[in-house]
Tab-separated table of C-alpha atoms and ligand atoms in Angstrom:
chain	number	residue	atom	x	y	z
A	1	MET	CA	0.000	0.000	0.000
A	2	ASN	CA	1.166	3.509	-0.829
A	3	LEU	CA	-0.281	6.684	0.641
A	4	ILE	CA	-0.286	10.380	-0.046
A	5	LEU	CA	-1.276	12.344	3.040
A	6	PHE	CA	-2.452	15.724	1.932
A	7	GLY	CA	-3.732	18.824	3.711
A	8	PRO	CA	-2.894	22.328	4.946
A	9	PRO	CA	0.060	23.135	7.192
A	10	GLY	CA	-0.675	22.446	10.838
A	11	VAL	CA	-3.417	19.894	10.186
A	12	GLY	CA	-1.382	17.081	11.759
A	13	LYS	CA	0.062	15.306	8.723
A	14	GLY	CA	3.388	14.593	10.428
A	15	THR	CA	1.784	13.190	13.579
A	16	GLN	CA	-0.653	10.999	11.672
A	17	ALA	CA	2.036	9.926	9.219
A	18	ALA	CA	4.101	8.579	12.128
A	19	HIS	CA	1.148	6.465	13.314
A	20	LEU	CA	0.189	5.177	9.876
A	21	THR	CA	3.743	4.310	8.824
A	22	ALA	CA	4.263	2.388	12.086
A	23	LYS	CA	0.959	0.537	11.683
A	24	TYR	CA	1.448	-0.477	8.047
A	25	GLY	CA	5.257	-0.702	7.912
A	26	LEU	CA	5.510	2.061	5.343
A	27	ARG	CA	8.467	4.301	4.603
A	28	HIS	CA	7.674	7.838	5.787
A	29	ILE	CA	8.776	10.399	3.219
A	30	SER	CA	8.368	13.916	4.621
A	31	THR	CA	9.864	16.515	2.300
A	32	GLY	CA	9.716	19.077	5.131
A	33	ASP	CA	11.742	16.770	7.438
A	34	ILE	CA	14.279	16.051	4.679
A	35	LEU	CA	14.700	19.772	4.002
A	36	ARG	CA	15.011	20.686	7.705
A	37	ALA	CA	17.680	17.969	8.148
A	38	ALA	CA	19.538	19.268	5.088
A	39	ILE	CA	19.420	22.816	6.462
A	40	ALA	CA	20.705	21.658	9.866
A	41	ALA	CA	23.538	19.747	8.147
A	42	GLY	CA	24.427	22.730	5.935
A	43	SER	CA	24.417	20.482	2.824
A	44	PRO	CA	24.094	21.924	-0.701
A	45	LEU	CA	20.364	21.055	-0.649
A	46	GLY	CA	20.048	22.770	2.722
A	47	LYS	CA	21.757	25.923	1.471
A	48	LEU	CA	19.411	26.030	-1.480
A	49	ALA	CA	16.297	25.403	0.623
A	50	LYS	CA	17.019	27.470	3.738
A	51	GLN	CA	15.583	30.810	2.718
A	52	HIS	CA	12.449	29.284	1.170
A	53	VAL	CA	11.696	27.060	4.157
A	54	GLU	CA	12.342	29.722	6.788
A	55	SER	CA	10.231	32.337	5.026
A	56	GLY	CA	7.356	29.875	4.487
A	57	GLY	CA	7.624	29.829	0.697
A	58	LEU	CA	8.023	26.740	-1.445
A	59	VAL	CA	11.325	25.242	-2.513
A	60	PRO	CA	11.486	25.318	-6.352
A	61	ASP	CA	9.671	22.457	-8.077
A	62	ASP	CA	12.720	21.108	-9.944
A	63	VAL	CA	14.711	20.797	-6.701
A	64	ILE	CA	11.990	19.022	-4.764
A	65	ILE	CA	10.928	16.789	-7.665
A	66	GLY	CA	14.535	15.634	-8.129
A	67	LEU	CA	14.801	14.911	-4.422
A	68	VAL	CA	11.568	12.913	-4.257
A	69	GLY	CA	12.576	10.960	-7.373
A	70	GLU	CA	15.723	9.761	-5.594
A	71	VAL	CA	13.954	8.857	-2.366
A	72	LEU	CA	11.038	7.096	-4.091
A	73	LYS	CA	13.365	4.811	-6.031
A	74	GLU	CA	14.695	3.452	-2.732
A	75	ALA	CA	11.255	3.390	-1.133
A	76	THR	CA	9.765	1.060	-3.742
A	77	GLU	CA	11.956	-1.718	-2.288
A	78	HIS	CA	10.094	-1.185	0.992
A	79	LYS	CA	6.565	-2.454	1.820
A	80	GLY	CA	5.213	0.832	0.588
A	81	PHE	CA	5.553	4.524	1.318
A	82	LEU	CA	3.670	7.465	2.724
A	83	LEU	CA	4.272	10.858	1.140
A	84	ASP	CA	3.839	13.704	3.631
A	85	GLY	CA	4.116	17.278	2.321
A	86	PHE	CA	4.516	16.292	-1.329
A	87	PRO	CA	3.095	17.092	-3.851
A	88	ARG	CA	2.453	20.746	-3.023
A	89	THR	CA	1.925	22.084	-6.554
A	90	VAL	CA	0.127	20.723	-9.615
A	91	GLU	CA	3.524	20.653	-11.337
A	92	GLN	CA	4.808	18.330	-8.597
A	93	ALA	CA	1.687	16.157	-8.844
A	94	LYS	CA	2.206	15.767	-12.591
A	95	ALA	CA	5.867	14.857	-12.116
A	96	LEU	CA	4.812	12.323	-9.497
A	97	GLU	CA	2.468	10.643	-12.000
A	98	VAL	CA	5.460	10.198	-14.321
A	99	LEU	CA	7.563	8.752	-11.479
A	100	PHE	CA	4.765	6.369	-10.468
A	101	ALA	CA	4.481	5.128	-14.049
A	102	GLU	CA	8.264	4.647	-14.308
A	103	LEU	CA	8.484	2.808	-11.000
A	104	GLY	CA	5.277	0.804	-11.465
A	105	VAL	CA	3.681	2.183	-8.291
A	106	GLY	CA	0.102	1.001	-7.722
A	107	ASN	CA	-2.301	0.545	-4.789
A	108	LEU	CA	-2.235	4.256	-4.043
A	109	HIS	CA	-4.614	5.984	-1.627
A	110	ILE	CA	-4.861	9.743	-1.303
A	111	LEU	CA	-6.048	10.944	2.084
A	112	MET	CA	-6.739	14.577	2.866
A	113	LEU	CA	-6.953	15.946	6.393
A	114	GLU	CA	-8.835	19.183	6.913
A	115	ALA	CA	-9.450	21.577	9.804
A	116	PRO	CA	-10.605	25.210	10.105
A	117	GLU	CA	-7.954	27.874	9.582
A	118	GLU	CA	-8.118	29.207	13.156
A	119	GLU	CA	-7.385	25.726	14.490
A	120	LEU	CA	-4.411	25.365	12.121
A	121	ILE	CA	-2.961	28.682	13.299
A	122	LYS	CA	-3.461	27.726	16.954
A	123	ARG	CA	-1.695	24.385	16.472
A	124	MET	CA	1.242	25.881	14.580
A	125	VAL	CA	1.767	28.683	17.098
A	126	LYS	CA	1.841	26.037	19.852
A	127	ARG	CA	4.276	23.865	17.860
A	128	GLY	CA	6.509	26.891	17.266
A	129	LEU	CA	6.695	27.586	21.004
A	130	GLU	CA	7.440	23.937	21.787
A	131	SER	CA	9.823	23.052	18.967
A	132	GLY	CA	11.352	26.373	17.953
A	133	ARG	CA	10.465	25.709	14.306
A	134	LYS	CA	11.446	28.945	12.588
A	135	ASP	CA	8.467	28.943	10.213
A	136	ASP	CA	5.925	28.511	13.028
A	137	THR	CA	5.630	32.213	13.861
A	138	GLU	CA	2.318	33.966	13.299
A	139	GLU	CA	3.407	36.018	10.279
A	140	THR	CA	5.093	33.098	8.512
A	141	ILE	CA	2.152	30.835	9.345
A	142	ARG	CA	-0.236	33.230	7.574
A	143	HIS	CA	2.072	33.279	4.572
A	144	ARG	CA	2.218	29.456	4.501
A	145	LEU	CA	-1.575	29.274	4.619
A	146	ASN	CA	-1.774	31.647	1.634
A	147	VAL	CA	0.799	29.604	-0.257
A	148	TYR	CA	-1.309	26.537	0.514
A	149	LEU	CA	-4.500	28.145	-0.813
A	150	GLU	CA	-2.843	29.450	-3.956
A	151	GLN	CA	-0.468	26.654	-4.903
A	152	THR	CA	-1.389	23.484	-3.051
A	153	GLN	CA	-5.200	23.531	-2.932
A	154	PRO	CA	-5.365	23.031	-6.746
A	155	VAL	CA	-3.627	19.670	-6.251
A	156	LYS	CA	-6.870	18.440	-4.635
A	157	ALA	CA	-8.831	19.170	-7.822
A	158	PHE	CA	-6.110	17.484	-9.885
A	159	TYR	CA	-6.437	14.288	-7.841
A	160	ASP	CA	-10.233	14.511	-7.559
A	161	GLU	CA	-10.355	14.242	-11.295
A	162	LYS	CA	-7.555	11.751	-11.775
A	163	ARG	CA	-7.629	9.379	-8.823
A	164	GLY	CA	-10.098	10.384	-6.104
A	165	VAL	CA	-9.351	11.842	-2.696
A	166	THR	CA	-10.718	10.688	0.666
A	167	VAL	CA	-11.312	13.703	2.923
A	168	VAL	CA	-10.997	13.059	6.660
A	169	ASP	CA	-11.914	15.395	9.527
A	170	GLY	CA	-8.690	16.512	11.227
A	171	LEU	CA	-10.395	17.751	14.411
A	172	GLY	CA	-10.291	15.596	17.523
A	173	THR	CA	-7.697	13.686	19.491
A	174	VAL	CA	-4.702	12.164	17.721
A	175	GLU	CA	-6.157	8.689	18.343
A	176	GLU	CA	-9.571	9.623	16.951
A	177	ILE	CA	-8.058	11.004	13.787
A	178	THR	CA	-5.801	7.968	13.309
A	179	ALA	CA	-8.864	5.711	13.707
A	180	ARG	CA	-10.731	7.697	11.024
A	181	LEU	CA	-7.811	7.377	8.619
A	182	VAL	CA	-7.414	3.656	9.299
A	183	ASP	CA	-11.181	3.146	8.732
A	184	GLN	CA	-10.780	4.584	5.261
A	185	LEU	CA	-7.981	2.162	4.467
A	186	ALA	CA	-9.768	-0.964	5.727
B	1	AMP	P1	6.319	20.909	6.110
B	1	AMP	O1	7.169	20.323	7.183
B	1	AMP	O2	5.692	19.870	5.213
B	1	AMP	O3	5.304	21.906	6.625
B	1	AMP	O4	7.295	21.737	5.155
B	1	AMP	C1	8.038	22.851	5.648
B	1	AMP	C2	8.564	23.691	4.503
B	1	AMP	O5	9.408	22.914	3.649
B	1	AMP	C3	7.508	24.262	3.568
B	1	AMP	O6	6.922	25.437	4.077
B	1	AMP	C4	8.349	24.519	2.324
B	1	AMP	O7	9.161	25.651	2.462
B	1	AMP	C5	9.258	23.301	2.284
B	1	AMP	N1	8.635	22.176	1.554
B	1	AMP	C6	8.244	20.969	2.063
B	1	AMP	N2	7.716	20.203	1.114
B	1	AMP	C7	7.762	20.915	-0.031
B	1	AMP	C8	7.325	20.675	-1.362
B	1	AMP	N3	6.714	19.533	-1.700
B	1	AMP	N4	7.522	21.662	-2.280
B	1	AMP	C9	8.120	22.821	-1.962
B	1	AMP	N5	8.544	23.120	-0.726
B	1	AMP	C10	8.366	22.184	0.235
């Protein structure tokens, strides 16, 4: 089984991804985590990504598509994968279709978590205080939400037409939300 976990920033993709990958033995591919690790390590990818990530903008499509291509090739040897934070643009979604065809990826489910904007802001502000994530400050959060609406929301329509998307309520306790996601995969 392969999953794409989709949804706005702060909706809990990372938390739910950790539960789902543990439950199903999937490889967790979080582009945000990969970029943050690259920034911390000061690698060439990190240097390229730093300003985009810290300001809440998107890393250029060609960079992120190349990165995901590399990681997915390894992940297909695994039981399956969960993509968290990718694709974030229609361009990325199209490139992913090409990669899936090349790698023979099937059994794909697309799950979307949603929650009201005020709840997303509240969660991200809290995460920023707890984790020190540089992009979890109120101003950058608002920018990321705008980027989501403008560039990432259209990915939902792309998949609605092409593959179908299961929308899941992202409000509730972590356990409740995991149970809802698992129900959809049963
Ligand atoms: P996340 O941890 O998924 O919220 O991602 C944090 C930041 O990493 C985003 O705000 C972007 O700057 C960058 N990023 C993560 N995934 C992508 C992607 N698929 N395309 C472009 N930028 C990305």
